Coordinates of C-alpha atoms in Angstrom, one line a residue:
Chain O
X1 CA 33.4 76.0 -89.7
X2 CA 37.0 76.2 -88.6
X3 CA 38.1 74.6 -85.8
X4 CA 40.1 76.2 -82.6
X5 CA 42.5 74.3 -80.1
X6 CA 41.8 75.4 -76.8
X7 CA 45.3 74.6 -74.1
X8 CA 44.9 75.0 -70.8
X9 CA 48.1 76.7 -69.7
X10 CA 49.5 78.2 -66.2
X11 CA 50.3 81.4 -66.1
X12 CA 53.7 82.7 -64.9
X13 CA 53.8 82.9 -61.3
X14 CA 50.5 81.3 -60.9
X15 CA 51.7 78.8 -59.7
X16 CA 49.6 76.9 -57.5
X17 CA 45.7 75.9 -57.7
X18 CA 44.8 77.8 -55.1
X19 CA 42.4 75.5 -52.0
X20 CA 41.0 72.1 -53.0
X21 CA 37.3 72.7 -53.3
X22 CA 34.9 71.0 -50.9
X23 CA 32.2 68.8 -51.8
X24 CA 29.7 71.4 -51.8
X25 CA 31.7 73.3 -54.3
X26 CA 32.3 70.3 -56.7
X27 CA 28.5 69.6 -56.8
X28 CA 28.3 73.6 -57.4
X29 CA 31.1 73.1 -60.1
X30 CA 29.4 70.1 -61.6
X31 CA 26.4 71.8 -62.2
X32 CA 27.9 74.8 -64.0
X33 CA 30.1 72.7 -66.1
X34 CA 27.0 70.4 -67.2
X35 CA 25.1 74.2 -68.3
X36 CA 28.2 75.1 -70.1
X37 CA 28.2 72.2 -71.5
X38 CA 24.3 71.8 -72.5
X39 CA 24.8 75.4 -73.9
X40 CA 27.7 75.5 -76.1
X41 CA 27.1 71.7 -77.6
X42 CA 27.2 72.0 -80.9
X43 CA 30.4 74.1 -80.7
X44 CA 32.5 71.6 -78.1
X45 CA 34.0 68.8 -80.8
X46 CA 36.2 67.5 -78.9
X47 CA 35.8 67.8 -75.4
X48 CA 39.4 66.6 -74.6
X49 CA 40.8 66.2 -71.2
X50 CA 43.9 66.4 -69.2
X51 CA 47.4 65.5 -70.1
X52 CA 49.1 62.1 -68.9
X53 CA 52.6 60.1 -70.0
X54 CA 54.2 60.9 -72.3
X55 CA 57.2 59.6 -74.6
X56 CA 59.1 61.6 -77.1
X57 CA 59.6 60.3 -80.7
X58 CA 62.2 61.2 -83.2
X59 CA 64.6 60.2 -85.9
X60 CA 67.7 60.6 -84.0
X61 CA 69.1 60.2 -80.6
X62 CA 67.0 63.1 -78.2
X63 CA 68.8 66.2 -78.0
X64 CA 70.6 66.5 -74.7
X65 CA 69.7 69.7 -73.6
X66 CA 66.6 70.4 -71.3
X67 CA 63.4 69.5 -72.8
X68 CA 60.0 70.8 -71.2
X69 CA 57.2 68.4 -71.2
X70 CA 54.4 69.9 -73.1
X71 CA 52.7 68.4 -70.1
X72 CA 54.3 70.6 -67.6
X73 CA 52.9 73.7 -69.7
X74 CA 49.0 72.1 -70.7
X75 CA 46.9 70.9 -68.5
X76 CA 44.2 70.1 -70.5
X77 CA 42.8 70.6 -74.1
X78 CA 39.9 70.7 -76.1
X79 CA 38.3 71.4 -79.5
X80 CA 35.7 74.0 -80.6
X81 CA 34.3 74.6 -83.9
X82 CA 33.2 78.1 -84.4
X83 CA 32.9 80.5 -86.6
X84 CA 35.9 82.7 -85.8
X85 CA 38.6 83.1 -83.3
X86 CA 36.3 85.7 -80.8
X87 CA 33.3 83.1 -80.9
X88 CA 35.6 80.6 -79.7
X89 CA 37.0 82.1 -76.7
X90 CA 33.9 83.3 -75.8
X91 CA 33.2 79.4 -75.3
X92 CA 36.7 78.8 -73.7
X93 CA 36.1 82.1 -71.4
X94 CA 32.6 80.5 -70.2
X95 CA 33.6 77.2 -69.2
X96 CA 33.9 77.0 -65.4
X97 CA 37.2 76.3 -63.5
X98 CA 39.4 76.8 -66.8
X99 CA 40.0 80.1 -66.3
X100 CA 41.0 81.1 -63.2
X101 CA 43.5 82.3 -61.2
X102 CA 47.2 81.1 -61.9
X103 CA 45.9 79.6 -65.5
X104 CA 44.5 81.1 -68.6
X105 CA 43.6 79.1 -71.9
X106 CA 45.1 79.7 -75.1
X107 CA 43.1 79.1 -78.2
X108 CA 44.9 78.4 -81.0
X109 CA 43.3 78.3 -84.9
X110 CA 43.8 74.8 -86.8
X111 CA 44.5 75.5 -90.0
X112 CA 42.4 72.6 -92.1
X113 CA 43.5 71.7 -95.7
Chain T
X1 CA 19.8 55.1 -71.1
X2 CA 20.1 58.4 -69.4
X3 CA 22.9 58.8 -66.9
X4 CA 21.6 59.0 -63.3
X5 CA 20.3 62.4 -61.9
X6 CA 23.0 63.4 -59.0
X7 CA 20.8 64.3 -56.0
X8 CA 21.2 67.6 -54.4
X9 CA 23.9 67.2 -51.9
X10 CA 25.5 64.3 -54.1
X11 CA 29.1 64.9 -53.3
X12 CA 28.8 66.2 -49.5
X13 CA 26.6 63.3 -48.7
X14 CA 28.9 60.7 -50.8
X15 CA 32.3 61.8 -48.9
X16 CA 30.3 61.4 -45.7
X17 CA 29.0 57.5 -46.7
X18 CA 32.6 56.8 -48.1
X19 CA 34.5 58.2 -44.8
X20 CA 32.5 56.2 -42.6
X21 CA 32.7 52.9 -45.0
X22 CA 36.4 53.4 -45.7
X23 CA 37.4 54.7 -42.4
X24 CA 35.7 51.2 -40.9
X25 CA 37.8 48.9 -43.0
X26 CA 41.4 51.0 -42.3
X27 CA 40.7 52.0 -39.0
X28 CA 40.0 55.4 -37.4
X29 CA 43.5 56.2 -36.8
X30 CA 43.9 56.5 -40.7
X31 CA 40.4 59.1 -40.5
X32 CA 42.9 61.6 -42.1
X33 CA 44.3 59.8 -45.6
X34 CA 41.1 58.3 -45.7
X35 CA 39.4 61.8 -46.2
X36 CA 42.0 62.5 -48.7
X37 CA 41.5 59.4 -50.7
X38 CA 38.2 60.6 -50.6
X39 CA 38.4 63.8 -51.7
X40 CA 40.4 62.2 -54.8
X41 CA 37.7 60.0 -55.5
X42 CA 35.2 62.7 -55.7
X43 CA 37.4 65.2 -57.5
X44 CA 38.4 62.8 -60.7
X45 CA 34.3 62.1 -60.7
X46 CA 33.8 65.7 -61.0
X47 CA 36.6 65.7 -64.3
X48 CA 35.5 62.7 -65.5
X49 CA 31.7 62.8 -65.6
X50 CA 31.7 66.2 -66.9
X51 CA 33.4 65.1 -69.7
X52 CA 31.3 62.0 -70.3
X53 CA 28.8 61.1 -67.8
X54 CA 28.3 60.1 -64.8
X55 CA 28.3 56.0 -65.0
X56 CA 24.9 53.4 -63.9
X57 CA 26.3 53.7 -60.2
X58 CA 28.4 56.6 -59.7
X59 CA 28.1 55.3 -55.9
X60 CA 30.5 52.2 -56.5
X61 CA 32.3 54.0 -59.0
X62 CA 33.5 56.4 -56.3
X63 CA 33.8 53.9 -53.4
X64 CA 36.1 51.8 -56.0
X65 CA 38.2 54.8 -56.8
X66 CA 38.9 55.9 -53.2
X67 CA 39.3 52.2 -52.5
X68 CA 41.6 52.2 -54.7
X69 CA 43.7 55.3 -53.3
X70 CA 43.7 54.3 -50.1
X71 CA 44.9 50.5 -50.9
X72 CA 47.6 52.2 -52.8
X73 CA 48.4 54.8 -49.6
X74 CA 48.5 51.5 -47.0
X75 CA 50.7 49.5 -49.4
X76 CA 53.2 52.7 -49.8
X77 CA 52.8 53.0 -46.1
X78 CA 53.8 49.4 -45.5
X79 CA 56.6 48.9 -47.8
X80 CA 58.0 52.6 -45.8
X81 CA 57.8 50.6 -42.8
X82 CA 59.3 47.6 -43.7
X83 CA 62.2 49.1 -45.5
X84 CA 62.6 50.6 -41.9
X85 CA 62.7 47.6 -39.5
X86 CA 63.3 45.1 -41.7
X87 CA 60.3 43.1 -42.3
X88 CA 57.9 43.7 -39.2
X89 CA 54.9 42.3 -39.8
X90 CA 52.9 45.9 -41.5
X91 CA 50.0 46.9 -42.0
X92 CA 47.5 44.1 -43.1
X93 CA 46.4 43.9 -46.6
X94 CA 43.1 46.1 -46.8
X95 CA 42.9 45.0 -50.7
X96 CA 41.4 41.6 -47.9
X97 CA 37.9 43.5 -47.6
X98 CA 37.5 43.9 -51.7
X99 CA 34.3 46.9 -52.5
X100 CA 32.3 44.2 -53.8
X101 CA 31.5 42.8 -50.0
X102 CA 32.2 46.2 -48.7
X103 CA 28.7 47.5 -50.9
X104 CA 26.9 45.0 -49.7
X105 CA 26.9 46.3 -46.1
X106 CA 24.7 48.6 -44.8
X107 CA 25.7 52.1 -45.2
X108 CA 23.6 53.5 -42.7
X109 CA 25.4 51.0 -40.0
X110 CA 28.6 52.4 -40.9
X111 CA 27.3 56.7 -40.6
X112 CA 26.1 55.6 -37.1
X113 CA 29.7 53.7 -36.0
X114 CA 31.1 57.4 -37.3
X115 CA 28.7 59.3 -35.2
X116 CA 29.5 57.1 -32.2
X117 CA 33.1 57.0 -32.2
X118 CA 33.5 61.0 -32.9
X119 CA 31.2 61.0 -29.4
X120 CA 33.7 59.7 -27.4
X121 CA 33.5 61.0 -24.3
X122 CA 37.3 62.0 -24.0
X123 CA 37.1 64.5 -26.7
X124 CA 35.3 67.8 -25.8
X125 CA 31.8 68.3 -27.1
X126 CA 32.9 71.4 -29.3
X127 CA 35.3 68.9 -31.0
X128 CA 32.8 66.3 -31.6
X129 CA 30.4 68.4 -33.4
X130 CA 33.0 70.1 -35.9
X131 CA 34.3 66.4 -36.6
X132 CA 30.8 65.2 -37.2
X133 CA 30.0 68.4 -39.5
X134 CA 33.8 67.4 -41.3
X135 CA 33.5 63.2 -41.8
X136 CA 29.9 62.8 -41.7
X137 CA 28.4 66.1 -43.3
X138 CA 31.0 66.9 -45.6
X139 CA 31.7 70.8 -45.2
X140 CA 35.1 71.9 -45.4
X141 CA 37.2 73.9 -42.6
X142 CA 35.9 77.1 -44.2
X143 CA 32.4 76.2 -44.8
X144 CA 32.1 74.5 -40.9
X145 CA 33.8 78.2 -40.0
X146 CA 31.0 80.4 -42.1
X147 CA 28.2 78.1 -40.1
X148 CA 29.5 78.3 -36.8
X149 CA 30.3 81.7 -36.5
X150 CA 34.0 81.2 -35.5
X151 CA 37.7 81.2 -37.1
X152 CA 38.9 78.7 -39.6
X153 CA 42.0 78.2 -37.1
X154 CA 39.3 77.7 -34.2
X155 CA 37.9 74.9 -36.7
X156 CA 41.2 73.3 -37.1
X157 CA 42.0 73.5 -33.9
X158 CA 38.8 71.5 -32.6
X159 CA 39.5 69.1 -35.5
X160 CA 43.3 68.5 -34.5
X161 CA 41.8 67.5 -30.7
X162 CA 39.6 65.4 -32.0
X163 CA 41.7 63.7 -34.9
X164 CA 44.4 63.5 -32.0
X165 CA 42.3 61.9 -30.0
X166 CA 40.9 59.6 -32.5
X167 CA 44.6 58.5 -33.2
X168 CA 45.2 57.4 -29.9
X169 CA 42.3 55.0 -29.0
X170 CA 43.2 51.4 -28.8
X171 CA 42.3 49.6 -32.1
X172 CA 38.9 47.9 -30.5
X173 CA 38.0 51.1 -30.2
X174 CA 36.9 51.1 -33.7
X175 CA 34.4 48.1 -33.2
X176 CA 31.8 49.5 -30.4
X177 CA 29.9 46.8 -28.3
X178 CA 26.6 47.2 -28.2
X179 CA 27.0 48.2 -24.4
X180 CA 29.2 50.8 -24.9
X181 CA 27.0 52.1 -28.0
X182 CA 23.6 52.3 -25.7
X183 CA 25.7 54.0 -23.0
X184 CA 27.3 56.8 -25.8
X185 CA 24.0 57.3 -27.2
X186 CA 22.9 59.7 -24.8
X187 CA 25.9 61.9 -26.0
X188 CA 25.0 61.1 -30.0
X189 CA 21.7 62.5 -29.0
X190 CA 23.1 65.5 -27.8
X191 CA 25.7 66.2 -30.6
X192 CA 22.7 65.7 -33.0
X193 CA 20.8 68.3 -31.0
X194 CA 23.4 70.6 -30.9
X195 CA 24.0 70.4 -34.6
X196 CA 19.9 71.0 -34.9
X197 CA 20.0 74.2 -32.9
X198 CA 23.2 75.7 -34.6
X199 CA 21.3 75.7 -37.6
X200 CA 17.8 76.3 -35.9
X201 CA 19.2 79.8 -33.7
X202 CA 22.2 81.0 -35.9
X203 CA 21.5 84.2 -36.8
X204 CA 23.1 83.9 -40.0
X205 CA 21.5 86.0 -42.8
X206 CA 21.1 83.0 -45.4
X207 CA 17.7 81.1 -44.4
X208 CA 19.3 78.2 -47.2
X209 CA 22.7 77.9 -45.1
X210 CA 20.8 77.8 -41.6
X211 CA 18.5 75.1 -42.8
X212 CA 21.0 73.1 -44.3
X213 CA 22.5 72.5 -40.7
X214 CA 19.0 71.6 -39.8
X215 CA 18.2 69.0 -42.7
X216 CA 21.6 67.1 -41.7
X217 CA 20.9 66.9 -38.0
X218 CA 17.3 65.8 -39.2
X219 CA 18.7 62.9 -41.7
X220 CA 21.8 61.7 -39.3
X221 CA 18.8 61.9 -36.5
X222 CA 16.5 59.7 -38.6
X223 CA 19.2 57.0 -39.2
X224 CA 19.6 56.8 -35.8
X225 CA 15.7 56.4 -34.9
X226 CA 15.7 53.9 -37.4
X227 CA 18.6 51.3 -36.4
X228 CA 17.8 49.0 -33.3
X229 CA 20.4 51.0 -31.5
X230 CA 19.2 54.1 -31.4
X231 CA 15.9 54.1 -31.9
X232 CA 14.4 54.9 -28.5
X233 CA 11.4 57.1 -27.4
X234 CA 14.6 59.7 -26.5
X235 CA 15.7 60.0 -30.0
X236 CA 12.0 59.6 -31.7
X237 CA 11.3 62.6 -29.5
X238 CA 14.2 64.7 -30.8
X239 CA 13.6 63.9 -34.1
X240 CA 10.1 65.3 -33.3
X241 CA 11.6 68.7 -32.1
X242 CA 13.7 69.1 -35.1
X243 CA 10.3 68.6 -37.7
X244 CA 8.4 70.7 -35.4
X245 CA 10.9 73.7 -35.5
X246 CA 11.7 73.2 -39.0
X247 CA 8.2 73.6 -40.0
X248 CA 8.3 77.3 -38.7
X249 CA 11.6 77.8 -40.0
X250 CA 10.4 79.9 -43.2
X251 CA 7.8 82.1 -41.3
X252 CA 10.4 83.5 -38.8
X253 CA 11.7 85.8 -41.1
X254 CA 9.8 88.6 -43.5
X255 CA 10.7 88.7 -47.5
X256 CA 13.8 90.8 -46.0
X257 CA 15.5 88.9 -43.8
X258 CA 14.2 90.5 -40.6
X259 CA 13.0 88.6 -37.9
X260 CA 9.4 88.2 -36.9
X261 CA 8.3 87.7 -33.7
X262 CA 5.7 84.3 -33.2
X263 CA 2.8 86.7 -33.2
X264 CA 3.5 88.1 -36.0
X265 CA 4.1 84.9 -37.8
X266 CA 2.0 84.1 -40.9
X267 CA 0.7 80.4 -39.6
X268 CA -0.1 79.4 -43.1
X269 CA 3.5 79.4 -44.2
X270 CA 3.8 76.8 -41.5
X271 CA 4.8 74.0 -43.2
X272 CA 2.4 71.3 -42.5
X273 CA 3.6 68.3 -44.0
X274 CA 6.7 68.7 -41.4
X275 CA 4.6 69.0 -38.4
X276 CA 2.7 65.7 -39.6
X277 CA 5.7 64.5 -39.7
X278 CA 6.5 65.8 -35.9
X279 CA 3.5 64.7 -34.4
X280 CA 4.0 61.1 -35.5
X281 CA 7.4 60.9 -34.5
X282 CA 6.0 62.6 -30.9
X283 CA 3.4 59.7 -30.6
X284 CA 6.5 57.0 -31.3
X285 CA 8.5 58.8 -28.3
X286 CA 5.5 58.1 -26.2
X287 CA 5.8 54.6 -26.1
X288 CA 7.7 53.2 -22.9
X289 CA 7.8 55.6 -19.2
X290 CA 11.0 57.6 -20.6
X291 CA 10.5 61.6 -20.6
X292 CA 13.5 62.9 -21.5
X293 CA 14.4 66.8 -22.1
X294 CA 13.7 66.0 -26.0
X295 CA 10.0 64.7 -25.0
X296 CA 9.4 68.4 -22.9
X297 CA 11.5 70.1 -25.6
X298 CA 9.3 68.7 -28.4
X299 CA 5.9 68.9 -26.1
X300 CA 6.6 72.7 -26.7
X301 CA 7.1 72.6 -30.0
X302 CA 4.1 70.5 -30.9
X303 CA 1.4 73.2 -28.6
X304 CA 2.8 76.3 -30.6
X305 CA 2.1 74.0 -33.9
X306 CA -0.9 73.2 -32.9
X307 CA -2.7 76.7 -31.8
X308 CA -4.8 77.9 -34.5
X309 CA -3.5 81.3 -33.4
X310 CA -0.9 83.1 -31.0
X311 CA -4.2 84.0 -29.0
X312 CA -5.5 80.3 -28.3
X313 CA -2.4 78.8 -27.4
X314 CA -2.3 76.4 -24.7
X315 CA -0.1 78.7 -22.5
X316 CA -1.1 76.1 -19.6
X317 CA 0.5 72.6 -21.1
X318 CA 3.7 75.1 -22.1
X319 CA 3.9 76.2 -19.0
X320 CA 4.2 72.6 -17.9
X321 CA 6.4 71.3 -20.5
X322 CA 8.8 74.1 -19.0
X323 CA 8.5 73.1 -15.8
X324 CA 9.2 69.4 -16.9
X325 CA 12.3 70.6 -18.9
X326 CA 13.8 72.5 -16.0
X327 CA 13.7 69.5 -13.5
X328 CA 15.5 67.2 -16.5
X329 CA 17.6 69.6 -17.6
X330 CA 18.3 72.6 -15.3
X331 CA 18.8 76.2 -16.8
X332 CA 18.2 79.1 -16.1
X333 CA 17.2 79.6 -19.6
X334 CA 14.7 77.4 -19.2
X335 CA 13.1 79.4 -16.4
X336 CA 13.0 82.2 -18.2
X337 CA 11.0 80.9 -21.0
X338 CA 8.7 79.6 -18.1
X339 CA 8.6 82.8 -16.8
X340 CA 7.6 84.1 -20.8
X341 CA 4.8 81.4 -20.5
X342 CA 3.5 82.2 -16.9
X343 CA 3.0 85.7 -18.3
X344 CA 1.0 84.7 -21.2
X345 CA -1.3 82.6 -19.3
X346 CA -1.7 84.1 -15.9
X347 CA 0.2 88.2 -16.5
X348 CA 3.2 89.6 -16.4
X349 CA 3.3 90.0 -12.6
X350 CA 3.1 86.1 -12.2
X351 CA 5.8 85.9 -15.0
X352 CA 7.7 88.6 -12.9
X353 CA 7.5 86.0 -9.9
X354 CA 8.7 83.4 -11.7
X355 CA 12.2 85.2 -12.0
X356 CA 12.2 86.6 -8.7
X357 CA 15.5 85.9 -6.5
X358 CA 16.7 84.3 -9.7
X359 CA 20.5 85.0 -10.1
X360 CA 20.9 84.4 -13.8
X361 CA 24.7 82.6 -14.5
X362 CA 26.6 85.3 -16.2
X363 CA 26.2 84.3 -20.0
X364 CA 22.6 84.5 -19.4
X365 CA 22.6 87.8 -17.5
X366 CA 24.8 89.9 -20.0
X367 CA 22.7 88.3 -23.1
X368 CA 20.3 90.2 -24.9
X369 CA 17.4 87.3 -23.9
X370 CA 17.4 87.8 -20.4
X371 CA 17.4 91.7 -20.4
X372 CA 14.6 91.8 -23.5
X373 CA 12.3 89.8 -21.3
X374 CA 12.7 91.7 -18.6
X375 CA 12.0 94.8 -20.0
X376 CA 9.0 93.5 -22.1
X377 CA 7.4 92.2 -18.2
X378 CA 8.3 95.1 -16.5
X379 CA 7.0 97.1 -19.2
X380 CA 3.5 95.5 -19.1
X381 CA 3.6 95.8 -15.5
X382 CA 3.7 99.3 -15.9
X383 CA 7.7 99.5 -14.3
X384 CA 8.4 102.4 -17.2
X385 CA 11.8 103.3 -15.6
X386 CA 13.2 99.6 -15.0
X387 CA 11.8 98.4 -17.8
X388 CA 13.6 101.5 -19.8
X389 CA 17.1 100.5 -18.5
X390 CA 16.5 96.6 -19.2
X391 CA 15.4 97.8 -22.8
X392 CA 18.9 100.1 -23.5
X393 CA 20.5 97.0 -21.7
X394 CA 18.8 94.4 -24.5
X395 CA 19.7 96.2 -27.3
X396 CA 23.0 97.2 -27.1
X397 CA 24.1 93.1 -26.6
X398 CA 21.8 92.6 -29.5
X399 CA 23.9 90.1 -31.4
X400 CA 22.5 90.7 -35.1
X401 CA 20.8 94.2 -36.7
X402 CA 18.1 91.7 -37.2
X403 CA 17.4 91.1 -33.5
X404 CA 18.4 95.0 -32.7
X405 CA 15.2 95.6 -34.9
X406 CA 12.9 93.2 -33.4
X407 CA 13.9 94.3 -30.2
X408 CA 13.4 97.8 -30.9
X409 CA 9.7 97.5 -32.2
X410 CA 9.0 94.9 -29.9
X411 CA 9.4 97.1 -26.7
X412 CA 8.3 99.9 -28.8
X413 CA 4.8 99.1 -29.7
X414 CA 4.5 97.8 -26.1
X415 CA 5.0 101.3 -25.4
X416 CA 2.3 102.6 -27.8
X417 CA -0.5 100.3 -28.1
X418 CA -0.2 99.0 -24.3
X419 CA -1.0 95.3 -26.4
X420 CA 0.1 92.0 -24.1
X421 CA 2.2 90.1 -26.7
X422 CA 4.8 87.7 -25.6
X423 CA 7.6 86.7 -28.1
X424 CA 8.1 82.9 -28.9
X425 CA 9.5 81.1 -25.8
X426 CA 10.7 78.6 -27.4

């Protein structure tokens, strides 16, 4: 089954995450996640994370222009295996607290040999 | 191995423990990066253990990461300061007090020191209860709004007395002597009560939201009943009040959310493992010759749990548990439950008596309470035109459509089926 990349991206003027949730929330959120999660198990490869340091490589001296970090655009990523593109953002759509307000995820197909 | 089930209120209950443990070792004066380290802590356990699982002891895992954030704040804090004078002598190294020795304390210890410094008599009651709901509960500005019935910038108002209070006691403050705890427990008692009965009387639709209030007042109470230092007949006899109200908690409402008057309570959905619980706590609070408010309040309680019907209640040892409650704690709310009681025992002429040359304090007077007992005594007393004008008065301060409707069919059938029925006095 192929395999999709799923970014977790702001959107333009999103901006900001909105209020920091309160305890009772996170419990709410944790429990929602852990169903996600339970449910769509044998699609969610990778379950991936968030984004940390990073350092550029190359074969020559950086370029001097601007460069975005790819960190400032993802905040997170996963991998799902499904069976086509609409069955895996149905699985990125469900998962609680990555789409929301402000950020939207981008599934991307990875082409395998 | 499975990873450890998170109890229900997991995260509220863990940013209450870690406040009061953290806040202990910094100081109270830091209360408010301490809540933020804290709210770190418990947001990287919500990203991390969904993605793996929560580890053995998710407890220590989240004392050592807000540990960790607040070492890191001081140490920021510190090198600020000195780069400003010039090597005064900072802040002292809390990395000192490492978690291991600060696990093995007693939580509970440190929940109580909480609760007894945010009752420190220079900050206004008001203040101490929405700091206590904030640092020892766990609810958020908005959620602490939602149960209180007021603003969010009333909340953060009350919070910003009492953190600005909190910032200005001397250090020692922090370390309460054991004096100065017995003396402030009198006002712990009371903040506990409070936070019972804002849960207990809200009219809030939500039954869950009203007696989630009610089970933290109940577990903060028990920690107190169970340390050396509060555990006297006073508080044994409060925590008996809040089992025995709980316990009809569910049966005052009907399957949609209206309100149902004691006699028309179902008595089986009285929960009786809770008033077990009440009555042994009320036998505890005997011991000694202290009869405090709490012992009269919970006397009540415990006759209305014990009747085997509305119709063989002991009307009698009410009416003397009100008469106790008024001489310890004078209200004129408190008369005019006695007055409710009087009329169930003895008619509503001698409840009539009981309020007679009464001048109610004006909260009490323009409240729907005052004028819906009126109206229900003068009705039965066969006063149709009073009782009329005290019944138009009750329901238009109604606060809730649920209490407009028991009104209304309270004074109604009175009208119809001439039945004597008294509502719960208390």
């Amino acid at each position: 089954m192929p395999k999709y990349l799923c970014l977790q991206r702001g959107l333009p003027g999103g901006g900001k995450d909105g209020e920091k949730p309160s305890p009772a929330q996170m419990q709410a959120m944790y429990a929602k996640f852990n169903e996600w999660r339970e449910k769509f198990q044998k699609h969610l490869t990778d379950i991936g994370g968030g984004l940390g340091a990073s350092r550029l490589v190359t074969t020559q001296p950086a370029p001097d222009g601007p460069l975005v970090e790819v960190k400032e655009l993802v905040g997170g990523y996963m991998v799902v295996t499904a069976a086509n593109m609409d069955e895996a953002i149905e699985v990125a759509r469900q998962c609680p607290g990555l789409v929301r307000p402000g950020s939207g995820v981008e599934v991307i197909e990875i082409h395998a040999p | 191995m499975s990873p450890p089930e998170l109890g229900e209120h997991f995260f509220r209950h863990e940013y209450g423990r870690l406040v009061a443990m953290l806040s202990r070792r910094v100081g109270m004066r830091h209360l408010e990066m301490v809540e933020d380290a804290v709210q770190c802590a418990l947001l990287a356990a919500l990203e991390t253990w969904t993605r793996s699982h929560p580890p053995e002891n998710p407890s220590a895992w989240l004392f050592r990461v807000a540990h960790n954030h607040v070492v890191g704040e001081l140490r920021q804090r510190a090198r600020r300061d000195r780069l400003v004078k010039e090597r005064g002598p900072g802040e002292p190294d809390p990395a000192a007090n490492g978690p291991t020795a600060a696990l093995a304390g007693d939580v509970r210890d440190d929940l109580l020191r909480m609760l007894f410094v945010c009752c420190d008599e220079s900050i206004p009651v008001e203040s101490q209860l929405v700091i206590a709901l904030k640092t020892l509960c766990g609810f958020d500005v908005r959620e602490i709004a939602e149960r209180l019935f007021t603003t969010e910038a009333n909340v953060y108002k009350r919070l910003g007395r009492a953190r600005g209070r909190l910032r200005e006691l001397p250090l020692e403050a922090d370390d309460l002597s054991v004096e100065q705890l017995s003396s402030r427990l009198p006002a712990v008692q009371s903040i506990l009560y409070l936070l019972f009965t804002e849960g207990y009387l809200s009219s809030h639709a939500e039954e869950a939201i009203r007696r989630e209030l009610c089970d933290e007042a109940k577990r903060l109470t028990l920690v107190l009943a169970e340390h050396p230092v509060g555990g006297a007949p006073e508080t044994f006899a409060l925590l008996a009040l809040m089992h025995l109200h709980a316990a009809r908690m569910t049966a005052r409402q009907d399957g949609s959310g209206g309100l149902l008057l004691l006699e028309e309570q179902d008595r089986a959905l009285w929960d009786q493992r809770e008033i077990q619980v009440g009555l042994e706590w009320l036998a505890k609070s005997a011991r000694g010759d202290v009869f405090s408010r709490y012992h009269a309040e919970a006397g009540i309680a415990a006759e209305h749990c014990l009747a085997p019907s509305f119709g063989e209640t002991r009307w009698d040892r009410i009416v003397e548990c009100y008469t106790l409650l008024e001489r310890l704690a004078p209200s004129a709310l408190h008369t005019l439950n006695r007055a409710v009681a009087v009329a169930e025992w003895r008619g509503p002429a001698e409840g009539l008596a009981v309020l007679e040359g009464l001048e109610p304090p004006s909260w009490l007077a323009g409240s729907y309470l005052w004028a819906a007992v009126l109206a229900d005594l003068h009705r039965r007393c066969g006063h149709d035109d009073v009782a009329r004008r005290y019944r138009d008065a009750a329901l238009g301060s109604a606060p809730s459509a649920a209490v407009r409707d028991v009104l209304k069919r309270r004074l109604q059938t009175r009208r119809d089926s001439g039945k004597h029925q008294a509502s719960d006095a208390g």
